Amino acid sequence: MTETRAPIAYLTGQYPKVSHTFIQREVEGLRALGWTIEACTVRRPAAKDVVGEAQKAEEARTFGVIEAAKNPVTMIRAQIRAIARDPRRWGRAVKLALKLRPPGVKATIWQLFYFLEAAVLAEHLEKKGVRHLHNHFADSSCTVAALTAEMLGIPYSFTMHGPTEFFAANWWCLGEKVSRARFVAAISHFCRSQLMYFAPRESWDHIRIVHCGVTPALYGPHEETEAPTVVFVGRLDSVKGVPLLIEAFARVREEHPRARLSIIGDGPERAACEARVQALGMGEVTTFHGYKTSAEVADMLRRSDMLVLPSFAEGVPVVLMEAMASGIPVVASGVAGVAELVGNGISGFTVPPGDVETLAARISVLIADPELRARMGQAGREKVEAEFDLSRETRWLSEIFTGALSGTLPEGLRPKD
Protein backbone atom coordinates (compact mmCIF):
# COMPACT_ATOMS: atom_id res chain seq x y z
CA MET A 1 0.00 0.00 0.00
CA THR A 2 1.41 3.40 -0.98
CA GLU A 3 1.93 6.19 1.53
CA THR A 4 -0.33 9.24 1.21
CA ARG A 5 1.78 12.35 0.70
CA ALA A 6 1.22 16.09 0.63
CA PRO A 7 -0.51 17.52 -2.46
CA ILE A 8 1.85 18.84 -5.13
CA ALA A 9 0.93 20.76 -8.26
CA TYR A 10 2.64 20.20 -11.59
CA LEU A 11 2.65 23.00 -14.14
CA THR A 12 3.98 23.44 -17.66
CA GLY A 13 3.18 25.52 -20.71
CA GLN A 14 1.18 22.79 -22.46
CA TYR A 15 0.19 19.52 -20.83
CA PRO A 16 -0.33 16.75 -21.70
CA LYS A 17 1.10 16.58 -25.21
CA VAL A 18 2.72 13.89 -27.29
CA SER A 19 6.16 15.53 -27.42
CA HIS A 20 6.25 15.83 -23.61
CA THR A 21 5.16 12.31 -22.72
CA PHE A 22 8.03 12.11 -20.23
CA ILE A 23 6.25 14.62 -17.99
CA GLN A 24 3.10 12.52 -17.90
CA ARG A 25 5.15 9.42 -17.10
CA GLU A 26 6.78 11.29 -14.22
CA VAL A 27 3.40 12.40 -12.88
CA GLU A 28 2.03 8.87 -13.11
CA GLY A 29 5.10 7.51 -11.33
CA LEU A 30 4.75 9.97 -8.45
CA ARG A 31 1.07 9.18 -8.11
CA ALA A 32 1.95 5.49 -7.88
CA LEU A 33 4.26 6.37 -4.97
CA GLY A 34 1.37 7.98 -3.11
CA TRP A 35 1.73 11.63 -4.07
CA THR A 36 -1.38 13.64 -4.87
CA ILE A 37 -0.46 15.48 -8.06
CA GLU A 38 -2.68 18.30 -9.28
CA ALA A 39 -1.83 18.62 -12.97
CA CYS A 40 -2.07 22.13 -14.41
CA THR A 41 -1.32 23.65 -17.79
CA VAL A 42 -1.00 27.28 -18.83
CA ARG A 43 -2.50 26.54 -22.24
CA ARG A 44 -4.43 23.59 -23.59
CA PRO A 45 -2.41 21.77 -26.26
CA ALA A 46 -3.80 21.46 -29.76
CA ALA A 47 -6.03 18.44 -30.31
CA LYS A 48 -3.49 16.89 -32.70
CA ASP A 49 -0.87 16.94 -29.91
CA VAL A 50 -2.97 14.85 -27.51
CA VAL A 51 -2.51 11.29 -28.75
CA GLY A 52 -4.03 8.15 -27.28
CA GLU A 53 -6.61 7.45 -24.59
CA ALA A 54 -4.16 7.86 -21.71
CA GLN A 55 -3.29 11.42 -22.74
CA LYS A 56 -6.92 12.29 -23.35
CA ALA A 57 -7.82 11.03 -19.87
CA GLU A 58 -4.99 13.05 -18.33
CA GLU A 59 -6.08 16.16 -20.22
CA ALA A 60 -9.58 15.80 -18.80
CA ARG A 61 -8.24 15.94 -15.23
CA THR A 62 -5.81 18.82 -15.89
CA PHE A 63 -6.62 22.39 -14.82
CA GLY A 64 -6.25 24.94 -17.64
CA VAL A 65 -5.07 28.32 -16.36
CA ILE A 66 -5.79 30.48 -19.40
CA GLU A 67 -9.02 28.58 -19.99
CA ALA A 68 -10.19 29.61 -16.50
CA ALA A 69 -8.75 33.13 -16.76
CA LYS A 70 -10.80 33.88 -19.89
CA ASN A 71 -13.77 34.38 -17.57
CA PRO A 72 -13.47 38.00 -16.33
CA VAL A 73 -15.30 37.16 -13.11
CA THR A 74 -12.82 34.39 -12.35
CA MET A 75 -9.85 36.63 -13.06
CA ILE A 76 -11.10 39.55 -10.96
CA ARG A 77 -12.13 37.26 -8.11
CA ALA A 78 -8.69 35.65 -8.12
CA GLN A 79 -6.97 39.03 -7.73
CA ILE A 80 -9.30 40.04 -4.92
CA ARG A 81 -8.70 36.73 -3.23
CA ALA A 82 -4.92 37.11 -3.60
CA ILE A 83 -4.98 40.53 -1.95
CA ALA A 84 -7.33 39.39 0.82
CA ARG A 85 -5.27 36.27 1.48
CA ASP A 86 -2.17 38.29 2.31
CA PRO A 87 -1.70 41.86 1.02
CA ARG A 88 2.04 41.73 1.71
CA ARG A 89 2.50 38.56 -0.32
CA TRP A 90 0.51 40.08 -3.15
CA GLY A 91 2.71 43.17 -3.01
CA ARG A 92 5.86 41.03 -3.06
CA ALA A 93 4.44 39.18 -6.08
CA VAL A 94 4.02 42.54 -7.86
CA LYS A 95 7.66 43.38 -7.14
CA LEU A 96 8.75 39.95 -8.30
CA ALA A 97 6.79 40.34 -11.53
CA LEU A 98 8.68 43.56 -12.18
CA LYS A 99 11.99 41.90 -11.31
CA LEU A 100 11.39 38.98 -13.68
CA ARG A 101 10.23 41.27 -16.47
CA PRO A 102 12.32 41.20 -19.65
CA PRO A 103 13.03 44.60 -21.25
CA GLY A 104 10.55 46.25 -23.59
CA VAL A 105 6.90 47.30 -23.64
CA LYS A 106 5.68 44.08 -25.21
CA ALA A 107 7.45 42.01 -22.55
CA THR A 108 5.85 44.15 -19.84
CA ILE A 109 2.40 43.42 -21.26
CA TRP A 110 3.16 39.70 -21.27
CA GLN A 111 4.36 39.97 -17.69
CA LEU A 112 0.99 41.45 -16.75
CA PHE A 113 -0.70 38.40 -18.30
CA TYR A 114 1.57 36.09 -16.31
CA PHE A 115 0.65 37.93 -13.12
CA LEU A 116 -3.07 37.60 -13.84
CA GLU A 117 -2.62 33.91 -14.65
CA ALA A 118 -0.68 33.39 -11.41
CA ALA A 119 -3.58 34.68 -9.31
CA VAL A 120 -6.01 32.32 -11.05
CA LEU A 121 -3.68 29.41 -10.50
CA ALA A 122 -3.09 30.40 -6.88
CA GLU A 123 -6.81 30.35 -6.16
CA HIS A 124 -7.14 26.90 -7.70
CA LEU A 125 -4.15 25.49 -5.79
CA GLU A 126 -5.40 26.93 -2.51
CA LYS A 127 -8.70 25.09 -2.97
CA LYS A 128 -6.78 21.87 -3.59
CA GLY A 129 -4.58 22.31 -0.52
CA VAL A 130 -1.39 22.22 -2.58
CA ARG A 131 1.80 22.62 -0.55
CA HIS A 132 4.41 22.70 -3.31
CA LEU A 133 4.39 23.79 -6.97
CA HIS A 134 6.70 22.15 -9.50
CA ASN A 135 7.16 23.39 -13.06
CA HIS A 136 8.78 21.86 -16.13
CA PHE A 137 10.98 24.19 -18.22
CA ALA A 138 12.27 27.63 -17.19
CA ASP A 139 10.43 29.91 -19.58
CA SER A 140 7.05 31.65 -19.19
CA SER A 141 5.37 28.85 -17.24
CA CYS A 142 8.19 29.05 -14.69
CA THR A 143 7.51 32.78 -14.35
CA VAL A 144 3.87 31.96 -13.61
CA ALA A 145 4.99 29.31 -11.11
CA ALA A 146 7.32 31.71 -9.27
CA LEU A 147 4.59 34.37 -9.03
CA THR A 148 1.99 31.83 -7.90
CA ALA A 149 4.28 30.49 -5.18
CA GLU A 150 4.94 34.03 -3.94
CA MET A 151 1.21 34.79 -3.75
CA LEU A 152 0.45 31.56 -1.87
CA GLY A 153 3.52 31.47 0.33
CA ILE A 154 4.48 27.95 -0.77
CA PRO A 155 7.78 26.72 -2.24
CA TYR A 156 8.25 26.08 -5.90
CA SER A 157 10.77 24.13 -7.95
CA PHE A 158 11.36 23.37 -11.59
CA THR A 159 12.93 20.85 -13.91
CA MET A 160 15.47 22.33 -16.29
CA HIS A 161 15.76 20.71 -19.69
CA GLY A 162 17.31 23.19 -22.08
CA PRO A 163 18.67 24.06 -24.46
CA THR A 164 16.16 26.74 -25.50
CA GLU A 165 16.15 28.61 -22.19
CA PHE A 166 19.96 28.70 -22.11
CA PHE A 167 19.89 30.65 -25.37
CA ALA A 168 17.82 33.34 -23.60
CA ALA A 169 18.95 32.95 -19.98
CA ASN A 170 18.88 36.68 -19.22
CA TRP A 171 15.51 37.15 -20.91
CA TRP A 172 13.99 34.48 -18.67
CA CYS A 173 15.92 35.66 -15.58
CA LEU A 174 17.26 32.17 -15.14
CA GLY A 175 19.61 33.00 -12.28
CA GLU A 176 16.84 34.60 -10.23
CA LYS A 177 14.52 31.65 -10.80
CA VAL A 178 17.19 29.21 -9.67
CA SER A 179 17.92 31.29 -6.58
CA ARG A 180 14.27 31.46 -5.52
CA ALA A 181 13.46 27.79 -6.15
CA ARG A 182 13.44 25.31 -3.26
CA PHE A 183 15.29 23.00 -5.65
CA VAL A 184 16.01 22.63 -9.35
CA ALA A 185 16.07 19.26 -11.11
CA ALA A 186 18.61 19.27 -13.95
CA ILE A 187 18.30 16.44 -16.47
CA SER A 188 22.06 15.99 -16.91
CA HIS A 189 25.44 17.07 -15.60
CA PHE A 190 25.74 19.32 -18.65
CA CYS A 191 22.41 20.94 -17.82
CA ARG A 192 23.49 21.46 -14.20
CA SER A 193 26.75 23.06 -15.33
CA GLN A 194 24.83 25.56 -17.46
CA LEU A 195 22.62 26.44 -14.50
CA MET A 196 25.75 26.95 -12.40
CA TYR A 197 27.07 29.33 -15.01
CA PHE A 198 23.99 31.56 -14.86
CA ALA A 199 23.05 31.19 -11.18
CA PRO A 200 24.84 32.64 -8.11
CA ARG A 201 27.21 30.33 -6.22
CA GLU A 202 24.99 30.11 -3.12
CA SER A 203 22.20 28.49 -5.14
CA TRP A 204 24.31 25.67 -6.62
CA ASP A 205 23.73 23.39 -3.64
CA HIS A 206 20.02 22.96 -4.33
CA ILE A 207 20.48 21.76 -7.92
CA ARG A 208 20.05 18.00 -8.20
CA ILE A 209 20.34 15.76 -11.26
CA VAL A 210 17.16 13.87 -12.10
CA HIS A 211 17.28 11.98 -15.37
CA CYS A 212 14.28 11.67 -17.59
CA GLY A 213 13.71 7.95 -17.77
CA VAL A 214 11.85 5.10 -19.42
CA THR A 215 10.51 1.75 -18.30
CA PRO A 216 12.84 -0.75 -20.01
CA ALA A 217 10.31 -3.59 -19.72
CA LEU A 218 8.05 -1.77 -22.20
CA TYR A 219 10.65 -1.92 -24.98
CA GLY A 220 12.19 -4.67 -27.08
CA PRO A 221 13.26 -7.26 -27.77
CA HIS A 222 14.49 -6.29 -31.20
CA GLU A 223 12.93 -8.12 -34.14
CA GLU A 224 14.80 -8.73 -37.37
CA THR A 225 13.58 -6.68 -40.34
CA GLU A 226 13.24 -7.74 -43.97
CA ALA A 227 15.12 -4.65 -45.13
CA PRO A 228 17.52 -2.45 -43.09
CA THR A 229 15.29 0.14 -41.41
CA VAL A 230 16.44 3.51 -40.09
CA VAL A 231 13.97 5.32 -37.86
CA PHE A 232 13.63 8.91 -36.65
CA VAL A 233 11.22 9.89 -33.86
CA GLY A 234 10.57 13.52 -32.95
CA ARG A 235 9.13 16.87 -33.92
CA LEU A 236 9.63 17.85 -37.53
CA ASP A 237 11.07 21.28 -36.94
CA SER A 238 14.41 22.94 -37.57
CA VAL A 239 16.16 21.97 -34.33
CA LYS A 240 15.88 18.23 -35.02
CA GLY A 241 17.91 18.30 -38.22
CA VAL A 242 15.63 16.02 -40.24
CA PRO A 243 16.76 17.55 -43.58
CA LEU A 244 20.28 16.36 -42.72
CA LEU A 245 18.99 12.84 -42.17
CA ILE A 246 17.24 12.88 -45.54
CA GLU A 247 20.41 14.02 -47.32
CA ALA A 248 22.50 11.45 -45.45
CA PHE A 249 20.05 8.66 -46.26
CA ALA A 250 20.22 9.51 -49.96
CA ARG A 251 23.97 8.81 -49.75
CA VAL A 252 23.40 5.64 -47.73
CA ARG A 253 21.10 4.21 -50.41
CA GLU A 254 23.91 4.39 -52.98
CA GLU A 255 25.64 1.66 -50.97
CA HIS A 256 22.56 0.02 -49.44
CA PRO A 257 19.67 0.30 -51.93
CA ARG A 258 17.37 -1.93 -49.83
CA ALA A 259 17.50 0.39 -46.82
CA ARG A 260 14.31 2.08 -45.69
CA LEU A 261 13.69 5.29 -43.74
CA SER A 262 10.83 5.60 -41.24
CA ILE A 263 9.96 9.06 -39.88
CA ILE A 264 7.65 9.24 -36.84
CA GLY A 265 6.39 12.66 -35.80
CA ASP A 266 4.94 15.83 -37.19
CA GLY A 267 5.67 19.53 -37.24
CA PRO A 268 6.15 22.66 -39.36
CA GLU A 269 8.87 21.15 -41.59
CA ARG A 270 6.95 18.04 -42.58
CA ALA A 271 5.81 19.34 -45.97
CA ALA A 272 9.32 20.51 -46.88
CA CYS A 273 10.80 17.19 -45.79
CA GLU A 274 8.25 15.23 -47.81
CA ALA A 275 9.00 17.37 -50.86
CA ARG A 276 12.75 16.79 -50.51
CA VAL A 277 12.24 13.04 -50.19
CA GLN A 278 10.26 13.04 -53.43
CA ALA A 279 12.86 15.20 -55.18
CA LEU A 280 15.57 12.70 -54.23
CA GLY A 281 13.50 9.82 -55.56
CA MET A 282 13.12 8.19 -52.15
CA GLY A 283 9.33 8.23 -51.91
CA GLU A 284 9.00 4.45 -52.15
CA VAL A 285 11.50 3.76 -49.36
CA THR A 286 10.56 6.58 -46.96
CA THR A 287 7.44 6.61 -44.81
CA PHE A 288 6.11 9.60 -42.84
CA HIS A 289 3.97 8.16 -40.06
CA GLY A 290 2.92 11.30 -38.18
CA TYR A 291 2.50 11.19 -34.42
CA LYS A 292 2.08 7.81 -32.74
CA THR A 293 1.16 6.73 -29.21
CA SER A 294 3.91 5.59 -26.85
CA ALA A 295 2.94 1.95 -27.38
CA GLU A 296 3.02 2.37 -31.17
CA VAL A 297 6.44 4.03 -31.01
CA ALA A 298 7.76 1.17 -28.86
CA ASP A 299 6.49 -1.35 -31.39
CA MET A 300 8.05 0.51 -34.33
CA LEU A 301 11.39 0.86 -32.54
CA ARG A 302 11.45 -2.87 -31.90
CA ARG A 303 11.04 -3.47 -35.63
CA SER A 304 13.76 -1.01 -36.68
CA ASP A 305 17.53 -1.51 -36.92
CA MET A 306 18.71 1.84 -35.56
CA LEU A 307 17.46 5.26 -34.51
CA VAL A 308 19.04 8.42 -35.91
CA LEU A 309 18.69 11.83 -34.28
CA PRO A 310 20.79 14.51 -36.04
CA SER A 311 19.67 17.43 -33.83
CA PHE A 312 21.38 20.81 -33.67
CA ALA A 313 20.48 21.21 -29.99
CA GLU A 314 19.09 18.85 -27.35
CA GLY A 315 18.90 18.11 -23.66
CA VAL A 316 19.08 14.33 -23.22
CA PRO A 317 16.44 13.02 -25.64
CA VAL A 318 14.07 10.46 -24.17
CA VAL A 319 13.65 8.87 -27.59
CA LEU A 320 17.32 7.82 -27.47
CA MET A 321 16.57 6.03 -24.19
CA GLU A 322 13.56 4.36 -25.77
CA ALA A 323 15.62 3.15 -28.72
CA MET A 324 18.43 1.89 -26.51
CA ALA A 325 15.93 0.10 -24.26
CA SER A 326 14.61 -1.54 -27.45
CA GLY A 327 18.02 -3.05 -28.07
CA ILE A 328 18.92 -1.03 -31.17
CA PRO A 329 21.93 1.26 -31.64
CA VAL A 330 21.56 5.01 -32.02
CA VAL A 331 23.31 7.65 -34.10
CA ALA A 332 22.97 11.10 -32.60
CA SER A 333 24.57 14.53 -32.70
CA GLY A 334 27.07 14.89 -29.88
CA VAL A 335 25.42 17.94 -28.34
CA ALA A 336 24.69 18.93 -24.73
CA GLY A 337 24.14 15.90 -22.49
CA VAL A 338 23.82 13.28 -25.26
CA ALA A 339 27.29 11.88 -24.48
CA GLU A 340 26.12 11.16 -20.91
CA LEU A 341 23.70 8.65 -22.42
CA VAL A 342 25.26 7.43 -25.67
CA GLY A 343 28.72 5.89 -25.51
CA ASN A 344 30.40 6.62 -28.85
CA GLY A 345 31.35 3.27 -30.37
CA ILE A 346 29.68 1.43 -27.47
CA SER A 347 25.91 1.86 -27.68
CA GLY A 348 25.93 3.75 -30.95
CA PHE A 349 27.72 6.69 -32.49
CA THR A 350 27.80 10.38 -31.65
CA VAL A 351 28.54 12.56 -34.67
CA PRO A 352 29.44 16.23 -35.12
CA PRO A 353 26.22 18.22 -35.48
CA GLY A 354 25.57 19.29 -39.05
CA ASP A 355 28.07 16.82 -40.54
CA VAL A 356 26.12 14.96 -43.25
CA GLU A 357 29.16 12.98 -44.44
CA THR A 358 29.91 11.48 -41.02
CA LEU A 359 26.22 10.88 -40.37
CA ALA A 360 25.87 8.89 -43.59
CA ALA A 361 29.07 6.96 -42.89
CA ARG A 362 27.96 5.88 -39.42
CA ILE A 363 24.54 4.77 -40.68
CA SER A 364 26.22 2.75 -43.44
CA VAL A 365 28.58 1.07 -40.97
CA LEU A 366 25.65 -0.09 -38.86
CA ILE A 367 23.60 -1.29 -41.82
CA ALA A 368 26.55 -3.39 -43.02
CA ASP A 369 27.28 -5.03 -39.65
CA PRO A 370 24.40 -6.86 -37.90
CA GLU A 371 26.73 -8.19 -35.21
CA LEU A 372 27.88 -4.66 -34.35
CA ARG A 373 24.25 -3.55 -34.16
CA ALA A 374 23.49 -6.40 -31.78
CA ARG A 375 26.46 -5.60 -29.49
CA MET A 376 25.64 -1.92 -29.40
CA GLY A 377 21.97 -2.64 -28.83
CA GLN A 378 22.76 -4.81 -25.82
CA ALA A 379 25.14 -2.18 -24.40
CA GLY A 380 22.48 0.49 -24.83
CA ARG A 381 19.87 -1.60 -23.06
CA GLU A 382 22.23 -2.13 -20.12
CA LYS A 383 23.01 1.60 -19.93
CA VAL A 384 19.34 2.53 -19.73
CA GLU A 385 18.61 -0.14 -17.13
CA ALA A 386 21.47 1.08 -14.96
CA GLU A 387 21.07 4.86 -15.18
CA PHE A 388 17.84 5.90 -16.92
CA ASP A 389 15.19 3.64 -15.43
CA LEU A 390 12.05 5.66 -14.80
CA SER A 391 11.14 3.94 -11.54
CA ARG A 392 14.56 4.72 -10.04
CA GLU A 393 14.44 8.35 -11.18
CA THR A 394 10.90 8.78 -9.85
CA ARG A 395 11.90 7.42 -6.43
CA TRP A 396 14.81 9.86 -6.38
CA LEU A 397 12.53 12.76 -7.31
CA SER A 398 10.09 11.63 -4.60
CA GLU A 399 12.94 11.74 -2.10
CA ILE A 400 13.79 15.27 -3.23
CA PHE A 401 10.16 16.41 -2.86
CA THR A 402 10.04 14.91 0.63
CA GLY A 403 13.18 16.82 1.56
CA ALA A 404 11.89 20.03 -0.01
CA LEU A 405 8.71 19.89 2.05
CA SER A 406 10.61 19.12 5.28
CA GLY A 407 13.25 21.77 4.66
CA THR A 408 16.24 19.46 4.09
CA LEU A 409 17.15 18.20 0.64
CA PRO A 410 18.79 14.77 0.33
CA GLU A 411 22.58 14.74 0.04
CA GLY A 412 24.29 14.12 -3.27
CA LEU A 413 23.61 15.02 -6.88
CA ARG A 414 22.27 11.59 -7.75
CA PRO A 415 20.53 8.78 -5.82
CA LYS A 416 22.67 6.41 -3.82
CA ASP A 417 23.05 2.95 -5.31
PDB file of N, CA and C in Angstrom, residues 57 79 131 240 256 353-354 400:
ATOM      1  N   ALA A  57      -7.328  11.137 -21.246  1.00  0.00           N
ATOM      2  CA  ALA A  57      -7.824  11.032 -19.867  1.00  0.00           C
ATOM      3  C   ALA A  57      -7.088  11.995 -18.954  1.00  0.00           C
ATOM      4  N   GLN A  79      -7.796  37.928  -8.223  1.00  0.00           N
ATOM      5  CA  GLN A  79      -6.967  39.028  -7.733  1.00  0.00           C
ATOM      6  C   GLN A  79      -7.448  39.524  -6.375  1.00  0.00           C
ATOM      7  N   ARG A 131       0.738  22.126  -1.418  1.00  0.00           N
ATOM      8  CA  ARG A 131       1.800  22.623  -0.547  1.00  0.00           C
ATOM      9  C   ARG A 131       3.110  22.884  -1.283  1.00  0.00           C
ATOM     10  N   LYS A 240      15.650  19.675 -34.976  1.00  0.00           N
ATOM     11  CA  LYS A 240      15.879  18.235 -35.016  1.00  0.00           C
ATOM     12  C   LYS A 240      16.740  17.770 -36.188  1.00  0.00           C
ATOM     13  N   HIS A 256      23.524   0.980 -49.994  1.00  0.00           N
ATOM     14  CA  HIS A 256      22.557   0.019 -49.445  1.00  0.00           C
ATOM     15  C   HIS A 256      21.174   0.325 -50.024  1.00  0.00           C
ATOM     16  N   PRO A 353      27.486  17.680 -34.972  1.00  0.00           N
ATOM     17  CA  PRO A 353      26.219  18.223 -35.477  1.00  0.00           C
ATOM     18  C   PRO A 353      26.420  18.931 -36.815  1.00  0.00           C
ATOM     19  N   GLY A 354      25.510  18.655 -37.736  1.00  0.00           N
ATOM     20  CA  GLY A 354      25.567  19.295 -39.053  1.00  0.00           C
ATOM     21  C   GLY A 354      26.453  18.604 -40.050  1.00  0.00           C
ATOM     22  N   ILE A 400      13.498  13.833  -3.189  1.00  0.00           N
ATOM     23  CA  ILE A 400      13.793  15.270  -3.225  1.00  0.00           C
ATOM     24  C   ILE A 400      12.574  16.080  -2.786  1.00  0.00           C
TER      25      ILE A 400
END
